[in-house]
mmCIF file of C-alpha atoms in Angstrom:
data_model
loop_
_atom_site.group_PDB
_atom_site.id
_atom_site.type_symbol
_atom_site.label_atom_id
_atom_site.label_comp_id
_atom_site.label_asym_id
_atom_site.label_seq_id
_atom_site.Cartn_x
_atom_site.Cartn_y
_atom_site.Cartn_z
ATOM 1 C CA UNK A 1 145.000 -36.175 186.473
ATOM 2 C CA UNK A 2 147.097 -39.344 186.271
ATOM 3 C CA UNK A 3 145.135 -40.893 189.131
ATOM 4 C CA UNK A 4 141.794 -39.972 187.567
ATOM 5 C CA UNK A 5 142.845 -41.477 184.237
ATOM 6 C CA UNK A 6 144.139 -44.646 185.883
ATOM 7 C CA UNK A 7 140.921 -45.066 187.863
ATOM 8 C CA UNK A 8 138.829 -44.751 184.686
ATOM 9 C CA UNK A 9 140.942 -47.200 182.703
ATOM 10 C CA UNK A 10 141.033 -49.745 185.531
ATOM 11 C CA UNK A 11 137.257 -49.645 185.910
ATOM 12 C CA UNK A 12 136.855 -50.321 182.198
ATOM 13 C CA UNK A 13 138.760 -53.619 182.466
ATOM 14 C CA UNK A 14 137.052 -56.962 183.023
ATOM 15 C CA UNK A 15 137.229 -58.629 186.429
ATOM 16 C CA UNK A 16 139.704 -61.159 185.066
ATOM 17 C CA UNK A 17 141.922 -58.410 183.629
ATOM 18 C CA UNK A 18 141.830 -56.563 186.945
ATOM 19 C CA UNK A 19 142.903 -59.687 188.851
ATOM 20 C CA UNK A 20 145.712 -60.292 186.353
ATOM 21 C CA UNK A 21 146.857 -56.700 186.728
ATOM 22 C CA UNK A 22 147.091 -57.164 190.499
ATOM 23 C CA UNK A 23 149.050 -60.377 190.059
ATOM 24 C CA UNK A 24 151.427 -58.916 187.462
ATOM 25 C CA UNK A 25 152.285 -55.990 189.721
ATOM 26 C CA UNK A 26 152.391 -58.195 192.827
ATOM 27 C CA UNK A 27 149.880 -56.114 194.743
ATOM 28 C CA UNK A 28 149.513 -57.514 198.279
ATOM 29 C CA UNK A 29 145.826 -58.389 198.056
ATOM 30 C CA UNK A 30 144.223 -61.835 197.886
ATOM 31 C CA UNK A 31 140.537 -62.832 197.691
ATOM 32 C CA UNK A 32 139.013 -64.254 200.866
ATOM 33 C CA UNK A 33 138.474 -67.990 201.006
ATOM 34 C CA UNK A 34 135.078 -69.593 200.256
ATOM 35 C CA UNK A 35 134.814 -70.559 203.924
ATOM 36 C CA UNK A 36 135.317 -66.984 205.103
ATOM 37 C CA UNK A 37 132.906 -65.756 202.453
ATOM 38 C CA UNK A 38 130.179 -67.991 203.859
ATOM 39 C CA UNK A 39 130.837 -66.630 207.352
ATOM 40 C CA UNK A 40 130.259 -63.020 206.319
ATOM 41 C CA UNK A 41 127.920 -63.564 203.379
ATOM 42 C CA UNK A 42 124.864 -62.135 205.166
ATOM 43 C CA UNK A 43 126.715 -58.974 206.181
ATOM 44 C CA UNK A 44 128.025 -58.509 202.674
ATOM 45 C CA UNK A 45 124.491 -58.917 201.388
ATOM 46 C CA UNK A 46 123.241 -56.178 203.717
ATOM 47 C CA UNK A 47 125.809 -53.758 202.290
ATOM 48 C CA UNK A 48 124.919 -54.752 198.714
ATOM 49 C CA UNK A 49 121.200 -54.187 199.362
ATOM 50 C CA UNK A 50 121.855 -50.748 200.865
ATOM 51 C CA UNK A 51 123.673 -49.811 197.642
ATOM 52 C CA UNK A 52 121.060 -51.402 195.349
ATOM 53 C CA UNK A 53 123.662 -53.848 194.036
ATOM 54 C CA UNK A 54 123.284 -57.556 193.213
ATOM 55 C CA UNK A 55 123.556 -59.850 196.221
ATOM 56 C CA UNK A 56 126.853 -61.737 196.559
ATOM 57 C CA UNK A 57 126.909 -65.375 195.515
ATOM 58 C CA UNK A 58 129.390 -68.237 195.337
ATOM 59 C CA UNK A 59 131.120 -66.663 192.352
ATOM 60 C CA UNK A 60 131.619 -63.296 194.051
ATOM 61 C CA UNK A 61 135.138 -62.274 195.025
ATOM 62 C CA UNK A 62 135.954 -60.065 197.997
ATOM 63 C CA UNK A 63 139.301 -58.763 199.217
ATOM 64 C CA UNK A 64 139.953 -58.194 202.914
ATOM 65 C CA UNK A 65 142.225 -55.218 203.580
ATOM 66 C CA UNK A 66 142.965 -52.759 206.431
ATOM 67 C CA UNK A 67 140.135 -50.229 206.434
ATOM 68 C CA UNK A 68 142.467 -47.225 206.192
ATOM 69 C CA UNK A 69 143.504 -48.335 202.697
ATOM 70 C CA UNK A 70 139.973 -47.739 201.395
ATOM 71 C CA UNK A 71 138.938 -44.742 203.476
ATOM 72 C CA UNK A 72 136.702 -43.339 200.740
ATOM 73 C CA UNK A 73 134.692 -46.581 200.646
ATOM 74 C CA UNK A 74 134.443 -46.626 204.435
ATOM 75 C CA UNK A 75 133.277 -43.010 204.488
ATOM 76 C CA UNK A 76 130.623 -43.832 201.899
ATOM 77 C CA UNK A 77 129.479 -46.965 203.785
ATOM 78 C CA UNK A 78 130.214 -49.038 200.694
ATOM 79 C CA UNK A 79 132.032 -51.927 202.402
ATOM 80 C CA UNK A 80 131.491 -54.264 205.306
ATOM 81 C CA UNK A 81 133.864 -53.663 208.235
ATOM 82 C CA UNK A 82 134.902 -56.231 210.795
ATOM 83 C CA UNK A 83 137.780 -55.979 213.299
ATOM 84 C CA UNK A 84 139.458 -53.189 211.383
ATOM 85 C CA UNK A 85 139.261 -55.017 208.054
ATOM 86 C CA UNK A 86 137.224 -53.912 205.047
ATOM 87 C CA UNK A 87 135.697 -56.448 202.661
ATOM 88 C CA UNK A 88 136.068 -54.953 199.198
ATOM 89 C CA UNK A 89 134.086 -56.431 196.266
ATOM 90 C CA UNK A 90 135.592 -56.620 192.801
ATOM 91 C CA UNK A 91 133.264 -53.799 191.739
ATOM 92 C CA UNK A 92 135.171 -51.500 194.114
ATOM 93 C CA UNK A 93 138.691 -52.758 193.394
ATOM 94 C CA UNK A 94 139.707 -49.479 191.800
ATOM 95 C CA UNK A 95 139.620 -47.719 195.170
ATOM 96 C CA UNK A 96 141.980 -50.341 196.565
ATOM 97 C CA UNK A 97 144.422 -50.268 193.666
ATOM 98 C CA UNK A 98 144.458 -46.455 193.459
ATOM 99 C CA UNK A 99 146.398 -46.222 196.727
ATOM 100 C CA UNK A 100 149.138 -48.471 195.380
ATOM 101 C CA UNK A 101 149.205 -46.558 192.105
ATOM 102 C CA UNK A 102 149.548 -43.225 193.906
ATOM 103 C CA UNK A 103 152.437 -44.507 196.037
ATOM 104 C CA UNK A 104 154.332 -45.891 193.042
ATOM 105 C CA UNK A 105 153.665 -42.765 191.015
ATOM 106 C CA UNK A 106 154.942 -40.717 193.930
ATOM 107 C CA UNK A 107 158.259 -42.553 193.978
ATOM 108 C CA UNK A 108 158.590 -42.460 190.195
ATOM 109 C CA UNK A 109 157.997 -38.709 190.141
ATOM 110 C CA UNK A 110 160.747 -38.119 192.672
ATOM 111 C CA UNK A 111 163.286 -40.229 190.785
ATOM 112 C CA UNK A 112 162.299 -38.815 187.392
ATOM 113 C CA UNK A 113 162.478 -35.257 188.641
ATOM 114 C CA UNK A 114 165.960 -35.805 190.081
ATOM 115 C CA UNK A 115 167.265 -37.374 186.870
ATOM 116 C CA UNK A 116 165.633 -34.694 184.743
ATOM 117 C CA UNK A 117 167.099 -31.826 186.724
ATOM 118 C CA UNK A 118 170.545 -33.436 186.931
ATOM 119 C CA UNK A 119 171.143 -34.565 183.365
ATOM 120 C CA UNK A 120 168.343 -34.197 180.857
ATOM 121 C CA UNK A 121 166.812 -30.714 181.146
ATOM 122 C CA UNK A 122 169.884 -28.827 179.951
ATOM 123 C CA UNK A 123 170.766 -31.355 177.249
ATOM 124 C CA UNK A 124 167.239 -31.250 175.843
ATOM 125 C CA UNK A 125 166.551 -27.553 176.392
ATOM 126 C CA UNK A 126 165.704 -26.975 172.718
ATOM 127 C CA UNK A 127 163.596 -30.084 172.196
ATOM 128 C CA UNK A 128 162.074 -31.938 175.180
ATOM 129 C CA UNK A 129 162.343 -29.332 177.916
ATOM 130 C CA UNK A 130 159.698 -26.972 176.427
ATOM 131 C CA UNK A 131 157.323 -29.921 175.995
ATOM 132 C CA UNK A 132 157.843 -31.186 179.543
ATOM 133 C CA UNK A 133 157.388 -27.710 180.980
ATOM 134 C CA UNK A 134 154.095 -27.429 179.093
ATOM 135 C CA UNK A 135 152.843 -30.879 180.053
ATOM 136 C CA UNK A 136 153.763 -30.790 183.745
ATOM 137 C CA UNK A 137 151.787 -33.381 185.647
ATOM 138 C CA UNK A 138 149.425 -32.379 188.419
ATOM 139 C CA UNK A 139 149.960 -34.532 191.412
ATOM 140 C CA UNK A 140 148.971 -33.974 195.000
ATOM 141 C CA UNK A 141 151.784 -34.740 197.369
ATOM 142 C CA UNK A 142 152.355 -34.632 201.034
ATOM 143 C CA UNK A 143 153.070 -32.833 204.173
ATOM 144 C CA UNK A 144 151.314 -30.818 206.794
ATOM 145 C CA UNK A 145 151.837 -28.321 209.612
ATOM 146 C CA UNK A 146 150.305 -28.287 213.036
ATOM 147 C CA UNK A 147 150.275 -26.345 216.227
ATOM 148 C CA UNK A 148 151.207 -22.918 217.569
ATOM 149 C CA UNK A 149 151.483 -21.929 221.165
ATOM 150 C CA UNK A 150 147.979 -20.482 221.357
ATOM 151 C CA UNK A 151 146.930 -23.085 223.920
ATOM 152 C CA UNK A 152 143.934 -24.003 221.793
ATOM 153 C CA UNK A 153 143.110 -25.694 218.486
ATOM 154 C CA UNK A 154 139.850 -26.231 216.714
ATOM 155 C CA UNK A 155 138.666 -29.774 216.081
ATOM 156 C CA UNK A 156 140.433 -30.239 212.728
ATOM 157 C CA UNK A 157 143.761 -29.202 214.180
ATOM 158 C CA UNK A 158 143.346 -31.414 217.245
ATOM 159 C CA UNK A 159 142.560 -34.388 215.048
ATOM 160 C CA UNK A 160 145.472 -33.881 212.674
ATOM 161 C CA UNK A 161 148.078 -33.225 215.342
ATOM 162 C CA UNK A 162 146.687 -35.661 217.893
ATOM 163 C CA UNK A 163 146.649 -38.613 215.512
ATOM 164 C CA UNK A 164 150.103 -37.707 214.207
ATOM 165 C CA UNK A 165 151.465 -37.789 217.766
ATOM 166 C CA UNK A 166 149.665 -41.074 218.372
ATOM 167 C CA UNK A 167 151.339 -42.434 215.235
ATOM 168 C CA UNK A 168 154.822 -41.547 216.465
ATOM 169 C CA UNK A 169 154.226 -43.388 219.731
ATOM 170 C CA UNK A 170 152.622 -40.952 222.194
ATOM 171 C CA UNK A 171 150.659 -43.014 224.744
ATOM 172 C CA UNK A 172 147.135 -42.098 225.843
ATOM 173 C CA UNK A 173 148.110 -40.879 229.312
ATOM 174 C CA UNK A 174 150.879 -38.735 227.851
ATOM 175 C CA UNK A 175 148.550 -37.396 225.168
ATOM 176 C CA UNK A 176 145.999 -36.291 227.761
ATOM 177 C CA UNK A 177 148.774 -34.695 229.813
ATOM 178 C CA UNK A 178 150.082 -32.875 226.732
ATOM 179 C CA UNK A 179 146.727 -31.464 225.661
ATOM 180 C CA UNK A 180 145.745 -30.617 229.234
ATOM 181 C CA UNK A 181 148.982 -28.688 229.809
ATOM 182 C CA UNK A 182 148.261 -26.560 226.745
ATOM 183 C CA UNK A 183 144.495 -26.106 226.926
ATOM 184 C CA UNK A 184 144.325 -25.535 230.679
ATOM 185 C CA UNK A 185 146.299 -22.321 230.206
ATOM 186 C CA UNK A 186 143.361 -20.929 228.218
ATOM 187 C CA UNK A 187 140.214 -22.806 229.261
ATOM 188 C CA UNK A 188 141.190 -24.178 232.661
ATOM 189 C CA UNK A 189 141.616 -27.742 233.908
ATOM 190 C CA UNK A 190 137.942 -28.378 234.683
ATOM 191 C CA UNK A 191 136.691 -27.294 231.280
ATOM 192 C CA UNK A 192 139.393 -29.323 229.527
ATOM 193 C CA UNK A 193 138.383 -32.483 231.402
ATOM 194 C CA UNK A 194 134.705 -31.904 230.588
ATOM 195 C CA UNK A 195 134.924 -30.802 226.963
ATOM 196 C CA UNK A 196 138.198 -31.983 225.427
ATOM 197 C CA UNK A 197 139.588 -35.058 227.202
ATOM 198 C CA UNK A 198 136.840 -37.234 225.703
ATOM 199 C CA UNK A 199 138.068 -36.484 222.186
ATOM 200 C CA UNK A 200 141.614 -37.544 223.070
ATOM 201 C CA UNK A 201 140.390 -40.833 224.554
ATOM 202 C CA UNK A 202 138.100 -41.334 221.547
ATOM 203 C CA UNK A 203 141.053 -41.128 219.138
ATOM 204 C CA UNK A 204 142.756 -43.882 221.108
ATOM 205 C CA UNK A 205 139.718 -46.157 220.900
ATOM 206 C CA UNK A 206 138.671 -45.740 224.529
ATOM 207 C CA UNK A 207 135.337 -43.990 223.937
ATOM 208 C CA UNK A 208 132.408 -44.117 221.509
ATOM 209 C CA UNK A 209 132.582 -46.976 219.036
ATOM 210 C CA UNK A 210 136.144 -47.694 220.259
ATOM 211 C CA UNK A 211 137.702 -47.552 216.795
ATOM 212 C CA UNK A 212 141.477 -47.422 216.557
ATOM 213 C CA UNK A 213 141.953 -44.251 214.500
ATOM 214 C CA UNK A 214 145.061 -43.822 212.370
ATOM 215 C CA UNK A 215 147.016 -40.634 211.490
ATOM 216 C CA UNK A 216 145.853 -38.631 208.503
ATOM 217 C CA UNK A 217 147.565 -39.389 205.197
ATOM 218 C CA UNK A 218 149.025 -36.667 202.993
ATOM 219 C CA UNK A 219 146.247 -37.069 200.443
ATOM 220 C CA UNK A 220 143.594 -36.538 203.117
ATOM 221 C CA UNK A 221 145.366 -33.470 204.494
ATOM 222 C CA UNK A 222 145.987 -31.863 201.121
ATOM 223 C CA UNK A 223 142.362 -32.319 200.110
ATOM 224 C CA UNK A 224 141.137 -30.777 203.364
ATOM 225 C CA UNK A 225 139.856 -27.195 203.453
ATOM 226 C CA UNK A 226 140.941 -25.408 206.648
ATOM 227 C CA UNK A 227 138.661 -22.489 207.436
ATOM 228 C CA UNK A 228 139.126 -19.194 209.212
ATOM 229 C CA UNK A 229 140.747 -19.771 212.582
ATOM 230 C CA UNK A 230 141.949 -23.254 211.699
ATOM 231 C CA UNK A 231 145.601 -24.145 212.215
ATOM 232 C CA UNK A 232 145.976 -27.385 210.317
ATOM 233 C CA UNK A 233 146.583 -28.368 206.713
ATOM 234 C CA UNK A 234 149.558 -28.736 204.392
ATOM 235 C CA UNK A 235 152.045 -25.846 204.182
ATOM 236 C CA UNK A 236 152.714 -26.507 200.501
ATOM 237 C CA UNK A 237 149.007 -26.586 199.692
ATOM 238 C CA UNK A 238 147.498 -24.065 202.110
ATOM 239 C CA UNK A 239 150.169 -21.440 202.818
ATOM 240 C CA UNK A 240 150.457 -18.297 200.743
ATOM 241 C CA UNK A 241 153.711 -18.030 198.774
ATOM 242 C CA UNK A 242 154.967 -15.312 201.100
ATOM 243 C CA UNK A 243 154.374 -17.308 204.247
ATOM 244 C CA UNK A 244 155.735 -20.535 202.802
ATOM 245 C CA UNK A 245 158.932 -18.754 201.774
ATOM 246 C CA UNK A 246 159.195 -17.289 205.265
ATOM 247 C CA UNK A 247 158.727 -20.727 206.831
ATOM 248 C CA UNK A 248 161.410 -22.271 204.637
ATOM 249 C CA UNK A 249 163.777 -19.409 205.450
ATOM 250 C CA UNK A 250 163.377 -20.018 209.188
ATOM 251 C CA UNK A 251 164.455 -23.600 208.518
ATOM 252 C CA UNK A 252 167.648 -22.252 206.867
ATOM 253 C CA UNK A 253 166.730 -23.531 203.424
ATOM 254 C CA UNK A 254 168.849 -21.659 200.875
ATOM 255 C CA UNK A 255 167.354 -19.302 198.307
ATOM 256 C CA UNK A 256 167.992 -21.577 195.338
ATOM 257 C CA UNK A 257 166.201 -24.481 196.996
ATOM 258 C CA UNK A 258 163.312 -22.229 198.034
ATOM 259 C CA UNK A 259 162.893 -21.189 194.410
ATOM 260 C CA UNK A 260 162.832 -24.837 193.381
ATOM 261 C CA UNK A 261 160.236 -25.635 196.049
ATOM 262 C CA UNK A 262 158.044 -22.706 195.022
ATOM 263 C CA UNK A 263 158.215 -23.780 191.382
ATOM 264 C CA UNK A 264 156.826 -27.185 192.341
ATOM 265 C CA UNK A 265 154.121 -25.621 194.500
ATOM 266 C CA UNK A 266 152.967 -23.285 191.731
ATOM 267 C CA UNK A 267 152.546 -26.321 189.479
ATOM 268 C CA UNK A 268 150.710 -28.263 192.190
ATOM 269 C CA UNK A 269 153.587 -30.706 192.746
ATOM 270 C CA UNK A 270 153.187 -30.604 196.518
ATOM 271 C CA UNK A 271 154.852 -33.969 197.026
ATOM 272 C CA UNK A 272 157.930 -32.979 195.073
ATOM 273 C CA UNK A 273 158.121 -29.705 196.989
ATOM 274 C CA UNK A 274 158.060 -31.647 200.255
ATOM 275 C CA UNK A 275 160.681 -34.095 199.023
ATOM 276 C CA UNK A 276 162.978 -31.258 197.987
ATOM 277 C CA UNK A 277 162.619 -29.715 201.451
ATOM 278 C CA UNK A 278 163.373 -33.053 203.101
ATOM 279 C CA UNK A 279 166.536 -33.474 201.053
ATOM 280 C CA UNK A 280 167.676 -29.921 201.788
ATOM 281 C CA UNK A 281 167.179 -30.341 205.541
ATOM 282 C CA UNK A 282 168.712 -33.796 205.801
ATOM 283 C CA UNK A 283 171.441 -33.668 203.158
ATOM 284 C CA UNK A 284 170.435 -36.956 201.545
ATOM 285 C CA UNK A 285 168.121 -38.160 198.764
ATOM 286 C CA UNK A 286 164.536 -39.210 199.423
ATOM 287 C CA UNK A 287 163.999 -41.765 196.682
ATOM 288 C CA UNK A 288 160.709 -43.108 198.038
ATOM 289 C CA UNK A 289 158.957 -39.733 198.048
ATOM 290 C CA UNK A 290 156.826 -38.541 200.938
ATOM 291 C CA UNK A 291 153.363 -40.037 201.189
ATOM 292 C CA UNK A 292 152.502 -39.600 204.870
ATOM 293 C CA UNK A 293 153.536 -37.174 207.643
ATOM 294 C CA UNK A 294 154.485 -40.064 209.903
ATOM 295 C CA UNK A 295 156.602 -41.528 207.118
ATOM 296 C CA UNK A 296 158.411 -38.163 206.902
ATOM 297 C CA UNK A 297 159.054 -38.309 210.638
ATOM 298 C CA UNK A 298 160.299 -41.893 210.552
ATOM 299 C CA UNK A 299 162.641 -41.251 207.624
ATOM 300 C CA UNK A 300 163.924 -38.131 209.348
ATOM 301 C CA UNK A 301 164.618 -40.148 212.499
ATOM 302 C CA UNK A 302 166.551 -42.766 210.560
ATOM 303 C CA UNK A 303 168.731 -40.182 208.840
ATOM 304 C CA UNK A 304 169.440 -38.228 212.013
ATOM 305 C CA UNK A 305 170.128 -41.342 214.078
ATOM 306 C CA UNK A 306 172.589 -42.520 211.433
ATOM 307 C CA UNK A 307 174.327 -39.150 211.726
ATOM 308 C CA UNK A 308 174.266 -39.334 215.520
ATOM 309 C CA UNK A 309 172.104 -36.214 215.835
ATOM 310 C CA UNK A 310 169.309 -37.800 217.876
ATOM 311 C CA UNK A 311 168.876 -40.710 220.243
ATOM 312 C CA UNK A 312 166.673 -43.657 219.391
ATOM 313 C CA UNK A 313 163.728 -41.876 221.000
ATOM 314 C CA UNK A 314 164.709 -38.284 220.308
ATOM 315 C CA UNK A 315 163.036 -35.766 218.047
ATOM 316 C CA UNK A 316 164.336 -34.419 214.744
ATOM 317 C CA UNK A 317 165.010 -30.719 214.262
ATOM 318 C CA UNK A 318 161.906 -28.673 213.452
ATOM 319 C CA UNK A 319 160.636 -29.303 209.934
ATOM 320 C CA UNK A 320 157.445 -28.420 208.155
ATOM 321 C CA UNK A 321 156.040 -31.625 209.618
ATOM 322 C CA UNK A 322 156.246 -30.468 213.214
ATOM 323 C CA UNK A 323 156.457 -26.726 212.739
ATOM 324 C CA UNK A 324 154.033 -24.649 214.811
ATOM 325 C CA UNK A 325 151.508 -22.581 212.932
ATOM 326 C CA UNK A 326 150.041 -19.357 214.413
ATOM 327 C CA UNK A 327 147.191 -18.777 211.994
ATOM 328 C CA UNK A 328 145.847 -19.908 208.654
ATOM 329 C CA UNK A 329 148.211 -18.759 205.931
ATOM 330 C CA UNK A 330 151.170 -17.883 208.156
ATOM 331 C CA UNK A 331 153.934 -19.646 209.995
ATOM 332 C CA UNK A 332 156.766 -18.480 212.205
ATOM 333 C CA UNK A 333 159.339 -20.385 214.186
ATOM 334 C CA UNK A 334 158.464 -20.891 217.862
#
């Protein structure tokens, strides 16, 4: 709800007020230069015409940003793309700023929740606590689960896991070897090479339009709708309570922490639930919150390397990020 409200209020502001907001909060976006605008003016005009919008002119402002930061605009064909960069007009600035707002809100929620639980809730149990419990914020947070040793995944699962592995550094040749070793046990080597290897190469930009695809963000995963037979999604969002509790138990999360996690899940605080799990498994605070599965992995690596539990290129102990999932709505340890 906070994101929806922010989007509405931002769109109601004038262009000048929106630019000032971005400056005041030091958002890392700058308008393109007049020279660059002239170079892409025709392409920008084509996009504007397709959307029945006024054609850009010398007074128009566009912001050039990595396309993954405005995925909803890219999906809706509302921006011009060139070399992995999206040209965002001021009329679409809200989509760009929303990502920054969500990240900052994510961190603030983590810090506020920790302070509330540690010092304020008990002190204010007769005054503020009932109000806060009634007005709990709805906020979609992160984390996802992936593969089980079934030697096969549907497309959604292959995409989510494959791009995650790409994000943590798995090279194309190793990715093909990994998927082939699993799938060949069920469909055979020849069928894998004919039907599945193309998709792996495509994700690495070696086939089709040769786009360099990035790992799925937490928001994208949480908003996904895995169907029957799918094995992907977010454990906090898509698992039943029973199966999520079972998964946390296999990770040796204590009962008190599991209760805290489940409380967040029931109130749709998926990000906070993930952050609580991270802290329980790593024994340290996660002040930044979790906004991306690959961010979870990287932070886990840093903590474990500092403790001497993994090498620079090792893997962290199994977490809900890399846990294997046998079927929709259930999870057991491998």
